Short mmCIF file of C-alpha atoms in Angstrom, two decimals:
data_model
loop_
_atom_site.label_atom_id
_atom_site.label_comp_id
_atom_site.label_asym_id
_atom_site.label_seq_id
_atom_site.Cartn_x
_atom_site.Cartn_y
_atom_site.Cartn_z
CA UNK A 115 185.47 153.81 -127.24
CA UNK A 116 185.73 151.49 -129.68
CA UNK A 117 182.65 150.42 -131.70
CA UNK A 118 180.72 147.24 -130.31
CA UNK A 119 180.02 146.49 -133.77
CA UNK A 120 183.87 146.02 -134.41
CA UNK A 121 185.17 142.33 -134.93
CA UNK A 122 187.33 141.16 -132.35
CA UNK A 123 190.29 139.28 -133.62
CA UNK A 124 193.33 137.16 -131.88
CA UNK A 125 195.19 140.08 -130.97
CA UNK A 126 192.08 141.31 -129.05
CA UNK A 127 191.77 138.41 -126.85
CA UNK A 128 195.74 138.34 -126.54
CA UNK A 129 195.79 142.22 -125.37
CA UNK A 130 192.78 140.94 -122.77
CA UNK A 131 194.67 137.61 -121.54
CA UNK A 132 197.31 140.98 -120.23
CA UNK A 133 194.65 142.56 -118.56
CA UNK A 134 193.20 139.80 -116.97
CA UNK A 135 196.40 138.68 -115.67
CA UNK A 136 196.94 140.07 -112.55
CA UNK A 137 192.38 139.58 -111.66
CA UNK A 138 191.06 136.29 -113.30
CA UNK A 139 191.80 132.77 -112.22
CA UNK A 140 193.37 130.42 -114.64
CA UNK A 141 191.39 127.79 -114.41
CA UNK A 142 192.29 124.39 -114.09
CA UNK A 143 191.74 121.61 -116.85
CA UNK A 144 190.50 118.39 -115.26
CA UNK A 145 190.19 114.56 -116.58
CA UNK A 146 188.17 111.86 -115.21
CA UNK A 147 189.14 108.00 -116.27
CA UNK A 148 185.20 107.02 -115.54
CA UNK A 149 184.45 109.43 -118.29
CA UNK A 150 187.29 108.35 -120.58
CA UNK A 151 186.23 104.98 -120.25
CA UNK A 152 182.19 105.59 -120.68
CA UNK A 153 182.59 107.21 -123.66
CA UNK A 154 186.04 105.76 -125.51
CA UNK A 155 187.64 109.46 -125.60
CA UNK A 156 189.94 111.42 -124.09
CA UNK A 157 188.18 114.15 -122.16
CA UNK A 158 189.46 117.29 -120.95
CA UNK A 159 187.56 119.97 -118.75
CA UNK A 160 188.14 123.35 -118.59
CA UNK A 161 186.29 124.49 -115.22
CA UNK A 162 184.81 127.70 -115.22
CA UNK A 163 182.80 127.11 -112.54
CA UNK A 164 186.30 127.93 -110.41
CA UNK A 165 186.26 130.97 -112.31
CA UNK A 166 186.04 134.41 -110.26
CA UNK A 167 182.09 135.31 -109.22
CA UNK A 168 181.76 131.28 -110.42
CA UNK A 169 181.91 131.66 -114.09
CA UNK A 170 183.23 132.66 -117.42
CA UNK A 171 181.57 136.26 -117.90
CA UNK A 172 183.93 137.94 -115.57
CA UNK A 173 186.81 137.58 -117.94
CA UNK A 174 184.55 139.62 -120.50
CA UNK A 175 182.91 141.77 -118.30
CA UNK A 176 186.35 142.79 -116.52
CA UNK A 177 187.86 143.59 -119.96
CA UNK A 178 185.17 145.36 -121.10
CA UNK A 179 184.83 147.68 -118.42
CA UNK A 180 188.58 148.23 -118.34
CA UNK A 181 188.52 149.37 -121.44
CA UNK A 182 185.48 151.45 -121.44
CA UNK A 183 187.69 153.29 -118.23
CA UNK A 184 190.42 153.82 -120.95
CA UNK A 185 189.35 154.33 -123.94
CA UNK A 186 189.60 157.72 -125.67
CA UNK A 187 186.66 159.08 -123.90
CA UNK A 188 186.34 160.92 -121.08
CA UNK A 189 185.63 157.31 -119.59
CA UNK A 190 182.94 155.76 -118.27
CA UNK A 191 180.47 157.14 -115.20
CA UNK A 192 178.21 154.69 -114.57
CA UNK A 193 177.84 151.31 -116.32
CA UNK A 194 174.90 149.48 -117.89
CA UNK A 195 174.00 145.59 -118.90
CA UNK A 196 171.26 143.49 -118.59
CA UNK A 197 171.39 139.77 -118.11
CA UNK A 198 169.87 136.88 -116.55
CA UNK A 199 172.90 136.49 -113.62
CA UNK A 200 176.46 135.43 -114.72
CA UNK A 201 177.26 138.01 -116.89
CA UNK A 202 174.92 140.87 -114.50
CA UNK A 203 177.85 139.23 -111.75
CA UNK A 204 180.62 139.89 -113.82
CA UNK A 205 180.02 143.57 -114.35
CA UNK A 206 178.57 144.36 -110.96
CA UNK A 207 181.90 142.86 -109.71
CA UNK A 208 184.02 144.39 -112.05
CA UNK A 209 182.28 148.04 -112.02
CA UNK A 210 183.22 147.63 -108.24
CA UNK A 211 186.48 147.09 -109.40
CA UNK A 212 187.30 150.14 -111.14
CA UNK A 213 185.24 152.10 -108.58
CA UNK A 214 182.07 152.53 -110.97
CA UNK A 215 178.78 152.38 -109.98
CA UNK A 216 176.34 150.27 -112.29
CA UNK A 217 172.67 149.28 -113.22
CA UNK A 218 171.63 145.75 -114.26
CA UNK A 219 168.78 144.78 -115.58
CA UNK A 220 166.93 141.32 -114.89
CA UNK A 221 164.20 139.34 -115.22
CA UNK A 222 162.08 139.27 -111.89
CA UNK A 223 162.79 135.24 -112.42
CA UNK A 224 166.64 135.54 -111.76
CA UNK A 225 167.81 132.67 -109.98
CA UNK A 226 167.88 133.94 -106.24
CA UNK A 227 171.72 132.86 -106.41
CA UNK A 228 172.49 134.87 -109.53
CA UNK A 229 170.55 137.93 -108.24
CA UNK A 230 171.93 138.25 -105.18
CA UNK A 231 175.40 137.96 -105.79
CA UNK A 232 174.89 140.54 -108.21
CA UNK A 233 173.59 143.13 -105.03
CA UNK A 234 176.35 141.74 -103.44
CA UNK A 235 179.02 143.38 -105.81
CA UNK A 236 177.04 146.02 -105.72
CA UNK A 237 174.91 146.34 -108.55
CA UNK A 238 171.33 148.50 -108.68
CA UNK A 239 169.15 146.32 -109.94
CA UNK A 240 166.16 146.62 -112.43
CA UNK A 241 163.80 144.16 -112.72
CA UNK A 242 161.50 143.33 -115.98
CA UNK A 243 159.62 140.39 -117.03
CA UNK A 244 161.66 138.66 -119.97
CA UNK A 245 158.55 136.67 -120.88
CA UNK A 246 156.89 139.94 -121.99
CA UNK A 247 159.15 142.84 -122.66
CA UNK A 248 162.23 143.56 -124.90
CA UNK A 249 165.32 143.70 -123.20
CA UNK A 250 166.45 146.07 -125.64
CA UNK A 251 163.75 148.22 -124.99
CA UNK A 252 163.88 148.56 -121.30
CA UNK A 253 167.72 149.25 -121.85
CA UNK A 254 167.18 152.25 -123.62
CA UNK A 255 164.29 154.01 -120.78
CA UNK A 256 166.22 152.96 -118.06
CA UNK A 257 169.41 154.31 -119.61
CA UNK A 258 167.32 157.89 -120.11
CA UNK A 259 167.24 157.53 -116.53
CA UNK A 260 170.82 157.38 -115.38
CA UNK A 261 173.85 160.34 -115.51
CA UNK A 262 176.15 161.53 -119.05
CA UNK A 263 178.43 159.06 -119.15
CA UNK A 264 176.67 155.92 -118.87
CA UNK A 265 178.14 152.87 -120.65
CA UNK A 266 176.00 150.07 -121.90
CA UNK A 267 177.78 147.07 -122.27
CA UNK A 268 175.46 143.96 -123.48
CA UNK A 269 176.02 140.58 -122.78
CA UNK A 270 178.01 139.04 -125.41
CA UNK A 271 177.48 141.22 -128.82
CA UNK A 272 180.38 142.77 -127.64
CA UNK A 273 184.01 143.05 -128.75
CA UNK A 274 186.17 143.58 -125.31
CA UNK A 275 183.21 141.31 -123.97
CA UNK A 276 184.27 138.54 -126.55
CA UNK A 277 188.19 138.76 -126.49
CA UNK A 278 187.62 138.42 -123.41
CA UNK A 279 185.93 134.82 -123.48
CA UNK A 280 188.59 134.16 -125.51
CA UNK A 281 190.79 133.83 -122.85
CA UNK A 282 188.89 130.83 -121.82
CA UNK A 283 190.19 129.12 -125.29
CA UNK A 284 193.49 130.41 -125.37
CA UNK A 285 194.33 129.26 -122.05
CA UNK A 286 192.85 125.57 -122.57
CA UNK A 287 194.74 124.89 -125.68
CA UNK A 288 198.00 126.36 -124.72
CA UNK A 289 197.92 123.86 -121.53
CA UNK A 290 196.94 121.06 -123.58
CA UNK A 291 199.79 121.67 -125.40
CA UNK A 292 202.53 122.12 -123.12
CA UNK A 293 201.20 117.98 -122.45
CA UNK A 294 201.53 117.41 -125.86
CA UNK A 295 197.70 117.52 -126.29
CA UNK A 296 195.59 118.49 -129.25
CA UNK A 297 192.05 118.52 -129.39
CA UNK A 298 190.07 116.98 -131.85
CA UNK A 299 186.62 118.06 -131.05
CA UNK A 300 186.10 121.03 -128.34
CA UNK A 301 182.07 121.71 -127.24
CA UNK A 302 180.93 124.68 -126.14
CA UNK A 303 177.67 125.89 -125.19
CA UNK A 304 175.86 128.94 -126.92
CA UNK A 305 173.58 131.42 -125.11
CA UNK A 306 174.10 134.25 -127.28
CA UNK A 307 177.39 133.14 -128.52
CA UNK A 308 180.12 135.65 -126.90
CA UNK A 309 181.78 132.41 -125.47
CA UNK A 310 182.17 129.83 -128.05
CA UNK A 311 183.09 133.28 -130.87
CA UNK A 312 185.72 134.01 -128.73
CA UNK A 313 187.10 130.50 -128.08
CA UNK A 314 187.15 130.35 -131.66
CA UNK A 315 189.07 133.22 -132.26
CA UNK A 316 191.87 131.57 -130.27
CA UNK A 317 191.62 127.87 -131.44
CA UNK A 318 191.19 128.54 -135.03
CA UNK A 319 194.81 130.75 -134.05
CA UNK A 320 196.47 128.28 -131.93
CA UNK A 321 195.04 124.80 -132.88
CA UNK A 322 193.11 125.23 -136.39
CA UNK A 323 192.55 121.65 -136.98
CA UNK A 324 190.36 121.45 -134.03
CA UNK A 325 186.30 121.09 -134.70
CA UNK A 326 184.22 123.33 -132.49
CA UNK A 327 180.92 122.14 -131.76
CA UNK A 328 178.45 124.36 -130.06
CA UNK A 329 175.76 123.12 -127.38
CA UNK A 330 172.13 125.14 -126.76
CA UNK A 331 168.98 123.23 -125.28
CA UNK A 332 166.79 121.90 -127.92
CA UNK A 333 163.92 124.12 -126.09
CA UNK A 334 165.48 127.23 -127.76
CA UNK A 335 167.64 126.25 -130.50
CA UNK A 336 168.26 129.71 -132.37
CA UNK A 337 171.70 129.06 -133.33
CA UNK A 338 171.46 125.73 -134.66
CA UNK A 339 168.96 127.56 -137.54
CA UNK A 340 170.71 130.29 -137.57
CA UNK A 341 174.19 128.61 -138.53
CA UNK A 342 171.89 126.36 -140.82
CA UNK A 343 169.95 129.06 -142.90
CA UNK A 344 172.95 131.96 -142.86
CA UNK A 345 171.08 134.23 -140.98
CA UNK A 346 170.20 134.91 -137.49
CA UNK A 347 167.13 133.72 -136.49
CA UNK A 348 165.01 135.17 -133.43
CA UNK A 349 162.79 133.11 -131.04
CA UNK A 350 160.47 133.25 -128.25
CA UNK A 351 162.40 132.99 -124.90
CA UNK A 352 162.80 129.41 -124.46
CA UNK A 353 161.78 127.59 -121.42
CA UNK A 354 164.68 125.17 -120.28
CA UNK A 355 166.45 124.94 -116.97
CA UNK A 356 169.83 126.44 -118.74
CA UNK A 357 169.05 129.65 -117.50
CA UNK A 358 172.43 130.61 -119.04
CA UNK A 359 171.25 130.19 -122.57
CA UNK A 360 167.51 131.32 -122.61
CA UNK A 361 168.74 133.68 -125.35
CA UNK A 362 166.25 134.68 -128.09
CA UNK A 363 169.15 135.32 -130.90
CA UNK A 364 172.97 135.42 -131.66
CA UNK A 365 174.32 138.84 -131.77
CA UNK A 366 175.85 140.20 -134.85
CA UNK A 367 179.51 139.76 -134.11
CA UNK A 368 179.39 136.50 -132.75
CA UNK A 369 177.40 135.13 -135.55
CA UNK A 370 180.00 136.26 -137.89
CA UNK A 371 182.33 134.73 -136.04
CA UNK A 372 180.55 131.22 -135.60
CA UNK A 373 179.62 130.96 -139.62
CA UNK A 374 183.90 131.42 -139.91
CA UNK A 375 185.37 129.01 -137.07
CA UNK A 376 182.17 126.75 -135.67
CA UNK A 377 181.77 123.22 -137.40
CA UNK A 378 178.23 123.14 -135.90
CA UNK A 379 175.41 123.37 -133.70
CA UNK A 380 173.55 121.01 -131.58
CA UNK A 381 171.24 120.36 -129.11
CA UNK A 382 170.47 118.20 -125.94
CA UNK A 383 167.37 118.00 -123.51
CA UNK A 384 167.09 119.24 -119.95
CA UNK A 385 167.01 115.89 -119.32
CA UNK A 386 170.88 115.31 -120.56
CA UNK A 387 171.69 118.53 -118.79
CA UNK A 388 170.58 117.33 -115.33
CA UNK A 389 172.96 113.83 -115.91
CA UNK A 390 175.61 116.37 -116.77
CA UNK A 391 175.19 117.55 -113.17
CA UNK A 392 174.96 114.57 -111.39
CA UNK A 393 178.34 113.18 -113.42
CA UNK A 394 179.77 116.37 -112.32
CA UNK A 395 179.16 116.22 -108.92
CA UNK A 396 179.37 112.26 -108.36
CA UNK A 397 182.10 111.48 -110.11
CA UNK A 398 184.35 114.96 -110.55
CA UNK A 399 182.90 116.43 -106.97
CA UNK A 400 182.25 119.55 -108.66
CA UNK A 401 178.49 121.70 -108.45
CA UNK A 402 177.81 122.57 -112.09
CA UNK A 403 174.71 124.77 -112.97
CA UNK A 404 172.74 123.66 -116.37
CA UNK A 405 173.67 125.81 -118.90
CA UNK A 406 177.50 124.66 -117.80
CA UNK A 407 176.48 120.62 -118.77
CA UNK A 408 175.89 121.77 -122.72
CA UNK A 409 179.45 120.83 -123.39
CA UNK A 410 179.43 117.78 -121.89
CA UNK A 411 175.82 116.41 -122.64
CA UNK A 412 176.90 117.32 -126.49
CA UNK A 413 179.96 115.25 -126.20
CA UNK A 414 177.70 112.46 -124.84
CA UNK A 415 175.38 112.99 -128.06
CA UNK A 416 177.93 112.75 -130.58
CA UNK A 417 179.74 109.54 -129.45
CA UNK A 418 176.68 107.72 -129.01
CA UNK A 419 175.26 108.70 -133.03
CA UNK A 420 178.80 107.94 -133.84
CA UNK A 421 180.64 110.81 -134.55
CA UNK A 422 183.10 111.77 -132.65
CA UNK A 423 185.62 108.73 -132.87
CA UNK A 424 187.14 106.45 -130.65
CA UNK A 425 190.32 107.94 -129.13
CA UNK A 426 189.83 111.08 -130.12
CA UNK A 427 190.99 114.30 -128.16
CA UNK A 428 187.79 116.02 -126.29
CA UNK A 429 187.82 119.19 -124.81
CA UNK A 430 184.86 120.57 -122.88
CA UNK A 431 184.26 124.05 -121.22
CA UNK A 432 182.65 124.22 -117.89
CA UNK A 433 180.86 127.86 -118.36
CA UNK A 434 179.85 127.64 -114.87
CA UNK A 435 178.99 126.91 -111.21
CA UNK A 436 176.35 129.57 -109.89
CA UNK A 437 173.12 127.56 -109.04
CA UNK A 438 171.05 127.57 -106.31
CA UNK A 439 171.70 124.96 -104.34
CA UNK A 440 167.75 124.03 -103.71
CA UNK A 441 167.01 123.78 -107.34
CA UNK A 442 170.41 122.02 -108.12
CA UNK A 443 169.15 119.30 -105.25
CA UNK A 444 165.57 119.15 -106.44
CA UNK A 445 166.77 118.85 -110.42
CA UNK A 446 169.10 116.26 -109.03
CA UNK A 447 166.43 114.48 -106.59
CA UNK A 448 164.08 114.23 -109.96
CA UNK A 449 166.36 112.39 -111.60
CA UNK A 450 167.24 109.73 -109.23
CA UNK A 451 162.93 109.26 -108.73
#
């Protein structure tokens, strides 16, 4: 199998685009003219939240597991992750898929959602509290635990996992282009980075004159230092409703990646996140859950300091959709109070 340390490159996320063919949804890019006209840009949405099991991951997780099926091995038995939901989703579903059996690992506060999807596809899962153990750690006794053969594939430190969030980019900017568009500034938001590394991998390919500007909560902003001291820098788990992105450090591969292709790294507030939503679902009709506002509410940011200019070409990625729809009304309820 090959080595997770490995860098993924175009070809990578072009060999996944032909495996996720025939499984993933291409999603569709959307426009609003309210936005266009609030902020003086041209916006353009790629929704992930219409993505299969209501995000992004599955597009890694699939490809991942496919190849950990095929690669020179005897194959994979049993597969292993741990995550806080989308990405536990994506691999329950797609160890389904291949007819695998596999273990997830999550912190006992999963969003009820997120957790039981993941039982849903199928997926055994192992609780631990993220507030006081090492993910890491609990990976490696629970793997003692399970048959020869087991696969552990993390969450985004990963290269089939990141070619195959490339997809994500290469689709966007080849639609864009058959309208003749080409982005200026696209946003992104970073958890642990497998998303916006392999966006990058096909912008910087197909469009390399477009910035790409990453988006984590200012509650736990590990990238941000770690693109701005050239190392990556570890953190308490942050507390911020982007339960998508309560990451405590980039992984090796996509931090290489970032320092080549990202521009840079911001931050918004909960606060931003939760107009993000209620934009989303007022004006586009569309349920959006936190962590998939970064891209937008670091759009917002920029053109109001001033610098992203007027007219210019905005892409944003939806990551996704899977909130529960109690805390999405109560989040949403706050805001209107």
């Amino acid at each position: 199998m090959a080595d997770p340390l490995d860098l993924p490159t175009y070809d990578d996320v072009v060999a996944a685009s032909a495996i996720l063919a025939s499984v993933a949804q291409h999603t569709p890019l959307q426009t609003s003219r309210t936005l266009d006209a609030e902020l003086g840009v041209n916006v353009h949405v790629k929704c992930e939240n219409f993505q299969r099991m209501g995000a992004f991951k599955f597009r890694g997780g699939y490809n991942a597991v496919h190849h950990a099926t095929k690669d020179g091995e005897a194959g994979a038995k049993h597969i292993l992750t741990y995550s806080s939901g989308n990405h536990a989703q994506a691999i329950a579903l797609a160890s389904q898929l291949h007819g695998l059996p596999a273990t997830i690992i999550m912190p006992n506060d999963a969003p009820p959602l997120k957790l039981k999807a993941t039982q849903g596809y199928g997926g055994n899962v192992v609780f631990y509290d993220r507030y006081k153990e090492k993910r890491d750690e609990v990976a490696m006794k629970v793997k003692e635990t399970l048959p020869e053969g087991t696969v552990f594939i993390p969450p985004y430190d990963h290269k089939h996992v990141i070619a195959g969030q490339g997809t994500v980019g290469k689709e966007m900017v080849e639609d864009l282009q058959q309208q003749n568009v080409t982005l200026d500034y696209l946003f992104v938001c970073v958890g642990g980075g497998g998303l916006i590394s392999g966006i990058s991998l096909a912008s910087k390919e197909l469009s390399p004159e477009t910035k790409i500007i990453g988006v984590e909560p200012e509650a736990g902003n590990d990238a941000q230092q770690s693109m701005e001291t050239g190392k990556i820098v570890h953190i308490e788990t942050p507390v911020t409703i982007a339960d998508g992105a309560q990451t405590q450090h980039l992984g090796n591969l996509t931090f290489a990646i970032m320092q080549k292709n990202v521009s840079e790294v911001i931050t918004v507030t909960d606060e931003e996140l939760v107009d993000g939503m209620r934009f989303f679902g007022e004006r586009m009709k569309m349920i959006v859950e936190p962590t998939g506002c970064l891209g937008l509410a670091g759009l917002r940011k920029m053109v109001k300091s001033g610098q992203v200019p007027n007219g210019s070409n905005c892409g944003v990625v939806i990551s996704g959709g899977n909130v529960d729809l109690k805390k999405y009304c109560e989040l949403i309820s706050a805001s209107l109070s």
